[in-house]
PDB file of C-alpha atoms in Angstrom:
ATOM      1  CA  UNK A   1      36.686  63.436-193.752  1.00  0.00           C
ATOM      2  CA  UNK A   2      36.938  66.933-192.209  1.00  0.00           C
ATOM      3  CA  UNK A   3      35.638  67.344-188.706  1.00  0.00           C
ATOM      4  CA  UNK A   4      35.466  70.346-186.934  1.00  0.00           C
ATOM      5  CA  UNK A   5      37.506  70.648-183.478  1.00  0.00           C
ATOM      6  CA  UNK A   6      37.542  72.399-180.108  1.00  0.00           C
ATOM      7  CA  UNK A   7      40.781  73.797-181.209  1.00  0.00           C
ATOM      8  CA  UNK A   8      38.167  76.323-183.920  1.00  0.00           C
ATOM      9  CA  UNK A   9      36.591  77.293-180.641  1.00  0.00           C
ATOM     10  CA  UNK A  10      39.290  78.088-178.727  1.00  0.00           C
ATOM     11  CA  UNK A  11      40.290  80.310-181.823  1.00  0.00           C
ATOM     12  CA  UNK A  12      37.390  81.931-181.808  1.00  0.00           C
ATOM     13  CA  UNK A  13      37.161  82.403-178.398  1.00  0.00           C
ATOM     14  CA  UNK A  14      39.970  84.113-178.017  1.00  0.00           C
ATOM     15  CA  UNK A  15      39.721  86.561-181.497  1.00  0.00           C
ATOM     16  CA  UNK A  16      36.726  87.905-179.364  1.00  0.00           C
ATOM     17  CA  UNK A  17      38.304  88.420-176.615  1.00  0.00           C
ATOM     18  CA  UNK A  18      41.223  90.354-178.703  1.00  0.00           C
ATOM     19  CA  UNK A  19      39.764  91.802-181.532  1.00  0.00           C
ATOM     20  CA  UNK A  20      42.401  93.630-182.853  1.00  0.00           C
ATOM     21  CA  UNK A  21      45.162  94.205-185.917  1.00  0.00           C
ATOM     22  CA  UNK A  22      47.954  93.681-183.407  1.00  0.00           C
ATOM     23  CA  UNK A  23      46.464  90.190-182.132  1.00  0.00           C
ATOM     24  CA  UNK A  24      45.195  88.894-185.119  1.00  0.00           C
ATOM     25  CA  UNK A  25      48.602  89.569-186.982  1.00  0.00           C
ATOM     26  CA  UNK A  26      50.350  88.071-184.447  1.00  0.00           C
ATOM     27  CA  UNK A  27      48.173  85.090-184.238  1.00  0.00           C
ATOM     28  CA  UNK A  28      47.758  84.604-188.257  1.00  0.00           C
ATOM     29  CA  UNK A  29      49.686  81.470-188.499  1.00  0.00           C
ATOM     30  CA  UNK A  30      46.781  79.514-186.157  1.00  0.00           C
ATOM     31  CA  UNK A  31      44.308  82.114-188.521  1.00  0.00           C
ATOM     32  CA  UNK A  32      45.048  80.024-191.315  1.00  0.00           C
ATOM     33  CA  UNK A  33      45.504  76.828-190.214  1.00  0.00           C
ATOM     34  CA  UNK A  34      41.624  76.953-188.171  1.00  0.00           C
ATOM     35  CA  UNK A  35      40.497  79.214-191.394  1.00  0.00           C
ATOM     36  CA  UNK A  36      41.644  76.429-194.206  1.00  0.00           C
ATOM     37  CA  UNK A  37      40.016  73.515-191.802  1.00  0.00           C
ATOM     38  CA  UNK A  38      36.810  75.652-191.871  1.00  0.00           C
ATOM     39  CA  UNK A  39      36.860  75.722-195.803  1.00  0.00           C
ATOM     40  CA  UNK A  40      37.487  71.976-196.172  1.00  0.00           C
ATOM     41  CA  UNK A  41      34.882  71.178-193.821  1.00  0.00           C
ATOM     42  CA  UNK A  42      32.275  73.841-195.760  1.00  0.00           C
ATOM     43  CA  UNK A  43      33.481  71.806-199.111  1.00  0.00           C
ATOM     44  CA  UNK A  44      32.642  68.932-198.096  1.00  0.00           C
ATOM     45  CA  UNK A  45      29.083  70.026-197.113  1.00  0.00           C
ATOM     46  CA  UNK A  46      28.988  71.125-200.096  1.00  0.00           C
ATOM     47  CA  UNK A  47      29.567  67.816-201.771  1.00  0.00           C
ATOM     48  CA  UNK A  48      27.102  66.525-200.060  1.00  0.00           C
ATOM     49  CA  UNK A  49      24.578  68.600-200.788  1.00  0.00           C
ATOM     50  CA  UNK A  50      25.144  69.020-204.425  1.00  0.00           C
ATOM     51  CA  UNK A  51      23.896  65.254-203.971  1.00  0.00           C
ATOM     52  CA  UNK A  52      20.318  66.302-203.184  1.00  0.00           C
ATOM     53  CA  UNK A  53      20.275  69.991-204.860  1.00  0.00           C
ATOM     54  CA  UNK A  54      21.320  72.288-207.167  1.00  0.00           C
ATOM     55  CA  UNK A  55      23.476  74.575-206.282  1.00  0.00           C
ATOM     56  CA  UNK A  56      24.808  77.614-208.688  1.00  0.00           C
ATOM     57  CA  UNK A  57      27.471  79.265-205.941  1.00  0.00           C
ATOM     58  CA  UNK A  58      29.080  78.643-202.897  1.00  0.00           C
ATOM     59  CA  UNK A  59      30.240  81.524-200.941  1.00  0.00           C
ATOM     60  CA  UNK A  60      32.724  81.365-198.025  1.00  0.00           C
ATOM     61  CA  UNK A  61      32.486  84.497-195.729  1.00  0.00           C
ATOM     62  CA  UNK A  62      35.693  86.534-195.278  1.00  0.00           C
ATOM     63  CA  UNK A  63      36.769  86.929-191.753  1.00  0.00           C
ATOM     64  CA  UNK A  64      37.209  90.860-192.061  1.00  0.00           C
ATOM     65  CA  UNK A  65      33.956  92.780-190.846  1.00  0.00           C
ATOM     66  CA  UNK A  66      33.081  95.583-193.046  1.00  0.00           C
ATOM     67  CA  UNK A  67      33.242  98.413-189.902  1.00  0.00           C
ATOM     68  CA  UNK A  68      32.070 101.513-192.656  1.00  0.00           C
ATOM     69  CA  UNK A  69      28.794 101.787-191.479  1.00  0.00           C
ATOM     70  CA  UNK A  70      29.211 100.354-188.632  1.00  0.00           C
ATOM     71  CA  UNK A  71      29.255 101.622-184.819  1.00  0.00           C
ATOM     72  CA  UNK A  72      30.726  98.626-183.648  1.00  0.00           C
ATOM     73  CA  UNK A  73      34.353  98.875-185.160  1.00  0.00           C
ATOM     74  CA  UNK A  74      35.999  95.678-184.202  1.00  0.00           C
ATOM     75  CA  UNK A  75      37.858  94.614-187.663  1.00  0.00           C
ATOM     76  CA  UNK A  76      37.396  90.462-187.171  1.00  0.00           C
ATOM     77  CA  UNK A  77      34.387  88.704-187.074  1.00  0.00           C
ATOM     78  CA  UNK A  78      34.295  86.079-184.460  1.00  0.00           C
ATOM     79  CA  UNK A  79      32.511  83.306-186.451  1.00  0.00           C
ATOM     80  CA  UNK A  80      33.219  81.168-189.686  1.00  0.00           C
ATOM     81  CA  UNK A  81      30.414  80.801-191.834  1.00  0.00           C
ATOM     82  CA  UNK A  82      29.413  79.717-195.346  1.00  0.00           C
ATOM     83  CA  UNK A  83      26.559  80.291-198.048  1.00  0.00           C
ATOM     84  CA  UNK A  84      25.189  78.169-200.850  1.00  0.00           C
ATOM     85  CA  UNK A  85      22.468  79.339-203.461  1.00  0.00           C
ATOM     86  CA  UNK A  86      20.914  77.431-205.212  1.00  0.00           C
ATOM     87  CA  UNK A  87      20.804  77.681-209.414  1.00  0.00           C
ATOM     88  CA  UNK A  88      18.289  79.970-210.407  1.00  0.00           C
ATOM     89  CA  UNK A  89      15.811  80.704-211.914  1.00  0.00           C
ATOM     90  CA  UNK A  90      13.612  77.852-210.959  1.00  0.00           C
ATOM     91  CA  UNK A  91      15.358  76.735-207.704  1.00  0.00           C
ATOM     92  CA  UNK A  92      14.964  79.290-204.923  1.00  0.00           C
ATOM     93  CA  UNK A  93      16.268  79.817-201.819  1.00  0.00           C
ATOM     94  CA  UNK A  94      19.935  80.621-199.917  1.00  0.00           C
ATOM     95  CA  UNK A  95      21.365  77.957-197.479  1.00  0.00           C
ATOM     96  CA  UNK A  96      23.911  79.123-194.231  1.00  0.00           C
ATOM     97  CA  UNK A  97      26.271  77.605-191.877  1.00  0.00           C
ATOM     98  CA  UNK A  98      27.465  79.611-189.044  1.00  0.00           C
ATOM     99  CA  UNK A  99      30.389  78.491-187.123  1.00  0.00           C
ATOM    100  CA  UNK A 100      30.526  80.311-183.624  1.00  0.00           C
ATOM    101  CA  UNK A 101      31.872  79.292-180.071  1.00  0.00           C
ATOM    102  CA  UNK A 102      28.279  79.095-177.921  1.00  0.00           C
ATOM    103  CA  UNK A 103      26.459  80.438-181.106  1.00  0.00           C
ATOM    104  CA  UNK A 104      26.641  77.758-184.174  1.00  0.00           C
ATOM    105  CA  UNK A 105      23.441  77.388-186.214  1.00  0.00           C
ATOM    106  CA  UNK A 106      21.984  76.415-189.921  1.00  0.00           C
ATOM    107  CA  UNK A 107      19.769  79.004-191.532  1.00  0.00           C
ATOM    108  CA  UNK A 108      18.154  79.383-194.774  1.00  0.00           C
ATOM    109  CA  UNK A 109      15.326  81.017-196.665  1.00  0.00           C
ATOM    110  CA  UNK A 110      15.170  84.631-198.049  1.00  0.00           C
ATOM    111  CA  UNK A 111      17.354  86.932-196.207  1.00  0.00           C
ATOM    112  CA  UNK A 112      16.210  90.345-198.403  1.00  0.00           C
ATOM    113  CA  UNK A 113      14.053  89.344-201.514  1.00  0.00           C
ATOM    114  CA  UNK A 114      14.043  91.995-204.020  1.00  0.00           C
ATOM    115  CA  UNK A 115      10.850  94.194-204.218  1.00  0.00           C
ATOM    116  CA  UNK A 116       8.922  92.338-206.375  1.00  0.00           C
ATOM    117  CA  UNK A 117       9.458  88.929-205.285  1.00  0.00           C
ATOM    118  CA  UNK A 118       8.170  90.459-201.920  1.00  0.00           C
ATOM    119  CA  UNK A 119       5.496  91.418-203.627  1.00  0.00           C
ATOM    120  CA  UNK A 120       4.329  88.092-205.203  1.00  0.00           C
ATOM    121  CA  UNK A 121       4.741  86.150-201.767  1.00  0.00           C
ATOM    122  CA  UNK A 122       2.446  88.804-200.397  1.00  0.00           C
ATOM    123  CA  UNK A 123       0.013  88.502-203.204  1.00  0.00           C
ATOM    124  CA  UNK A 124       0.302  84.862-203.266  1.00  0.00           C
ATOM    125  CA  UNK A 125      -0.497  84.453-199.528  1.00  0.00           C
ATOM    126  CA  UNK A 126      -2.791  87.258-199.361  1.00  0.00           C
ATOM    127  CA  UNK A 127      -4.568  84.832-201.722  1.00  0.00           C
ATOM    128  CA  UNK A 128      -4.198  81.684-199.707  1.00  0.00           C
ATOM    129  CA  UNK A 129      -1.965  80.888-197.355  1.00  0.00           C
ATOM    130  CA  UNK A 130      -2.815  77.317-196.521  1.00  0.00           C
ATOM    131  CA  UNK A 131       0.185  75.287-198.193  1.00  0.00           C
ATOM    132  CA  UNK A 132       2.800  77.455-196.176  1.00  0.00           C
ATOM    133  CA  UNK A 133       0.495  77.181-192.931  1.00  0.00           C
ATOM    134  CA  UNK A 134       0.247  73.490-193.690  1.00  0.00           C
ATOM    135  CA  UNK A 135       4.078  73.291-194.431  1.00  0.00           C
ATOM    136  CA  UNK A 136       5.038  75.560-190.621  1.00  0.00           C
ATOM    137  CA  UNK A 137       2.487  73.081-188.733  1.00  0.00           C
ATOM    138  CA  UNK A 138       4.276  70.008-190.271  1.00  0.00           C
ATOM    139  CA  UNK A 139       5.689  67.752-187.073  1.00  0.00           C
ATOM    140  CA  UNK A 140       8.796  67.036-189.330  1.00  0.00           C
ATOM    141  CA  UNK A 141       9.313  70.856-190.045  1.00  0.00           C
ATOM    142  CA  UNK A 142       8.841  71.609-186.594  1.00  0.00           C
ATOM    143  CA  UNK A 143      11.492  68.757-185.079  1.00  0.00           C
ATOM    144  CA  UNK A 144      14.129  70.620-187.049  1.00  0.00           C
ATOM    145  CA  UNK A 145      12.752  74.449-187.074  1.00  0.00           C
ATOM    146  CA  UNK A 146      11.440  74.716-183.497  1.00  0.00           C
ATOM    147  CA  UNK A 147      11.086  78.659-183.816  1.00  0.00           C
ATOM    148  CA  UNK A 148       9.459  78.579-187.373  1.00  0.00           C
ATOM    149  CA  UNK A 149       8.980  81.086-189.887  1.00  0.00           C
ATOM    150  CA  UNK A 150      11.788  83.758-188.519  1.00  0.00           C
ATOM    151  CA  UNK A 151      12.461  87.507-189.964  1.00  0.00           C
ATOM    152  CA  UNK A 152      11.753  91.006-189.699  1.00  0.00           C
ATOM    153  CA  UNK A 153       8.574  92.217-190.459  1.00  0.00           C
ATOM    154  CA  UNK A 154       6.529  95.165-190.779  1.00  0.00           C
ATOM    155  CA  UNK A 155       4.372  96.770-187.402  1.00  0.00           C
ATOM    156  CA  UNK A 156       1.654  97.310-190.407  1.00  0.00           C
ATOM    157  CA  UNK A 157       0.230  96.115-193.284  1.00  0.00           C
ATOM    158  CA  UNK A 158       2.383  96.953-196.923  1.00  0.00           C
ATOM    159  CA  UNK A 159       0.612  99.187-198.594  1.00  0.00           C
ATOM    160  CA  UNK A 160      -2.480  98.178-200.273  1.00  0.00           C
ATOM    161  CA  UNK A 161      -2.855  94.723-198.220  1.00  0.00           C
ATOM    162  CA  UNK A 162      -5.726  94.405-195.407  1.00  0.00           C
ATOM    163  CA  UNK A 163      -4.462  95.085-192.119  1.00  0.00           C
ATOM    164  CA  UNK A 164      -7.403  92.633-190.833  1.00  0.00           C
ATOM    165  CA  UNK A 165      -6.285  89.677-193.277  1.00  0.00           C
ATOM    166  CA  UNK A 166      -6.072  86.868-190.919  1.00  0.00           C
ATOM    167  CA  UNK A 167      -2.785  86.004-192.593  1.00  0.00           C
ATOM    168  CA  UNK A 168      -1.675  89.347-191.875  1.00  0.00           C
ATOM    169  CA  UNK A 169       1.041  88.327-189.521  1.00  0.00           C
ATOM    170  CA  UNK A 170       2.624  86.517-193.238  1.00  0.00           C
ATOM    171  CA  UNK A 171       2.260  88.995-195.270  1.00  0.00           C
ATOM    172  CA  UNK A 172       4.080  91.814-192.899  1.00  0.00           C
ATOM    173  CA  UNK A 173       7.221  89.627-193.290  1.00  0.00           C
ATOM    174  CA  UNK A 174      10.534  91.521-195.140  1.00  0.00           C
ATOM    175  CA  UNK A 175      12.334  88.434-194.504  1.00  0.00           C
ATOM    176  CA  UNK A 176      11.815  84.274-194.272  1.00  0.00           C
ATOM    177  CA  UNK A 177      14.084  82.421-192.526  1.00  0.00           C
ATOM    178  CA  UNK A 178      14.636  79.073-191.016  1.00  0.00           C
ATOM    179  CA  UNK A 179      17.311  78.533-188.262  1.00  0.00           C
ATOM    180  CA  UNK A 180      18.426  75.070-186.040  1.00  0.00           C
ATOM    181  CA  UNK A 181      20.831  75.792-183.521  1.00  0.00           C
ATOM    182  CA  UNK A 182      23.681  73.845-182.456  1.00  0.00           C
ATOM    183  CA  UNK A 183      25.828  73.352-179.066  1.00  0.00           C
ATOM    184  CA  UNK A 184      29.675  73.019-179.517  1.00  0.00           C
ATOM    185  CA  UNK A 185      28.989  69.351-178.536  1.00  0.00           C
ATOM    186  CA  UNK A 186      26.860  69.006-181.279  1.00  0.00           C
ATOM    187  CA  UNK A 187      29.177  70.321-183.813  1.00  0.00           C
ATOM    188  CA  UNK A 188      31.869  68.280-182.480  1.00  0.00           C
ATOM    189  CA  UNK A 189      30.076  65.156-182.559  1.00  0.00           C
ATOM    190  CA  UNK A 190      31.125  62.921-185.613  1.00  0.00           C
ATOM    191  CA  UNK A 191      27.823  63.297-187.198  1.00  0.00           C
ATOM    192  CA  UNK A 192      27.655  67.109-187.636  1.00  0.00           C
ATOM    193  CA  UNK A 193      27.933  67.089-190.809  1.00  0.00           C
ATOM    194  CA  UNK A 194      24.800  64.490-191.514  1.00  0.00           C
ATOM    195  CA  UNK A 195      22.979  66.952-189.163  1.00  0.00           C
ATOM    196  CA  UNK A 196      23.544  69.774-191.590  1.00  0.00           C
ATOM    197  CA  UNK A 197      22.874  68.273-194.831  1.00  0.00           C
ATOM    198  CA  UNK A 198      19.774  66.841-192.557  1.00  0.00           C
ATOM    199  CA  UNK A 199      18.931  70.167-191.730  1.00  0.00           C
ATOM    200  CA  UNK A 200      19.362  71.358-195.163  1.00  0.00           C
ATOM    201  CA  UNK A 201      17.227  68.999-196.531  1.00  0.00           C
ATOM    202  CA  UNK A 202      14.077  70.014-194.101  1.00  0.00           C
ATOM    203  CA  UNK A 203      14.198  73.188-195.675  1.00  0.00           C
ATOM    204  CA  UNK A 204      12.972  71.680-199.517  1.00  0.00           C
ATOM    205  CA  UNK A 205       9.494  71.544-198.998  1.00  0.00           C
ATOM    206  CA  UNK A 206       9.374  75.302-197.889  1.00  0.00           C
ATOM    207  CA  UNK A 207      12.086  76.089-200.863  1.00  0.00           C
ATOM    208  CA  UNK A 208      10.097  74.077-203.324  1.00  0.00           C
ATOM    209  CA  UNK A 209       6.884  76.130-202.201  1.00  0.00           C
ATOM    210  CA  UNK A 210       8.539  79.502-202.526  1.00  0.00           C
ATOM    211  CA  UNK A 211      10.351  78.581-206.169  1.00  0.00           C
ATOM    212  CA  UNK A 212       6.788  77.340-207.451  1.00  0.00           C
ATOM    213  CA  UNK A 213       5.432  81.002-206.486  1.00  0.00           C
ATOM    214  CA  UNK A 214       8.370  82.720-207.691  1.00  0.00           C
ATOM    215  CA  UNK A 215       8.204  80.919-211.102  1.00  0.00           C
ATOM    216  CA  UNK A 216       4.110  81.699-211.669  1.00  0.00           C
ATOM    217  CA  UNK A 217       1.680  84.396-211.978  1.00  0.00           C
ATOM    218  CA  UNK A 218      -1.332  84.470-209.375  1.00  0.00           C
ATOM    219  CA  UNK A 219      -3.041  82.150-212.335  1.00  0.00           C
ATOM    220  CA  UNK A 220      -0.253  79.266-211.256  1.00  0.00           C
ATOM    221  CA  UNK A 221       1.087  80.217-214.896  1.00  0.00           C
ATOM    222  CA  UNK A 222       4.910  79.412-215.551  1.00  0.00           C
ATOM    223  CA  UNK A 223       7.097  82.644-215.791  1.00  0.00           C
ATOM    224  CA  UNK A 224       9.929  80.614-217.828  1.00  0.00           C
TER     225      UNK A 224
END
């Protein structure tokens, strides 16, 4: 089994504090060997969670930031991270494990849903939003989510919705996302990896309720 040490902190730690060609070249031999540790550790959660999901990809995060359009042009990023989807189309939903010294968390949800699956959440809880309220205000949900339905969202109403909807604050949202955050002790502790799959497994009842609206109409009829 993979665990993750304090030696990929003290990595990390330091790439911030030199985040630059000169240091990172010269420092690519410990690179790889923290990098390659990383990946065998994001394998294995992978494993593990192909045990209770589907999952169609698994996408390992480079460590070179993409500075283009950037103002911030430091070329490393200070983190290793991970992302599964899972197999579309009838399974919805992107998992995310972030790997950062002080700043390690598991996220999930819909980071930028194309416009018209935007539009059918809005539709659908312009509707009736009482399974997803009923799924936030779950004590489960909220032991593992304690900030709750995170994302950007818009100052108004999208056009054409209500602004005086009492669900408003819902349907304004570009973005759903779930986060847990973890201390370095946490994610050295033997049972990290059970946390994460734990963590990952929260998440299904509020993936399950966004693939059953993404796979309908507003009638509840199938789209497949």
């Amino acid at each position: 089994m993979t665990m993750l040490t304090n030696s990929t902190f003290e990595y990390l730690d330091l790439l911030k504090k030199n985040n630059n060609r000169d240091w990172f070249t010269d420092n690519k031999k410990r690179f790889e060997v923290e990098n390659k540790n990383a990946k065998n550790f994001f394998t294995e959660v992978l494993a593990d969670l192909e045990k209770i999901d589907s999952i169609e990809r698994m996408q390992v995060f480079r460590i070179y930031r993409d500075v283009r359009f950037s103002k911030d042009k430091t070329p490393y990023k200070t983190h290793f991270s991970v992302g599964f989807t899972r197999t579309k189309p009838l399974l919805r939903g992107g998992m995310y494990l972030h790997i950062e010294d002080g700043g390690s968390f598991v996220g999930g949800g819909f980071w930028e849903p194309n416009n018209e699956d935007l539009y059918r959440i809005r539709k659908e809880l312009e509707l009736d939003a009482s399974d997803l309220k009923e799924l936030l205000n779950d004590e489960k949900f909220k032991f593992y989510f304690k900030n709750g339905l995170e994302g950007e969202e818009l100052k108004t109403a999208p056009k054409n919705f209500d602004k005086n909807h009492p669900d408003i604050h819902l349907i304004r949202k570009k973005q759903f996302l779930l986060t847990r955050q973890f201390s370095n002790k946490e994610v050295l502790a033997p049972q990290f990896k059970e946390e994460v799959i734990a963590t990952f497994a929260a998440m299904r009842p509020f993936f399950d309720y966004m693939s059953d609206v993404l796979t309908t109409d507003l009638n509840g009829e199938s789209l497949y």
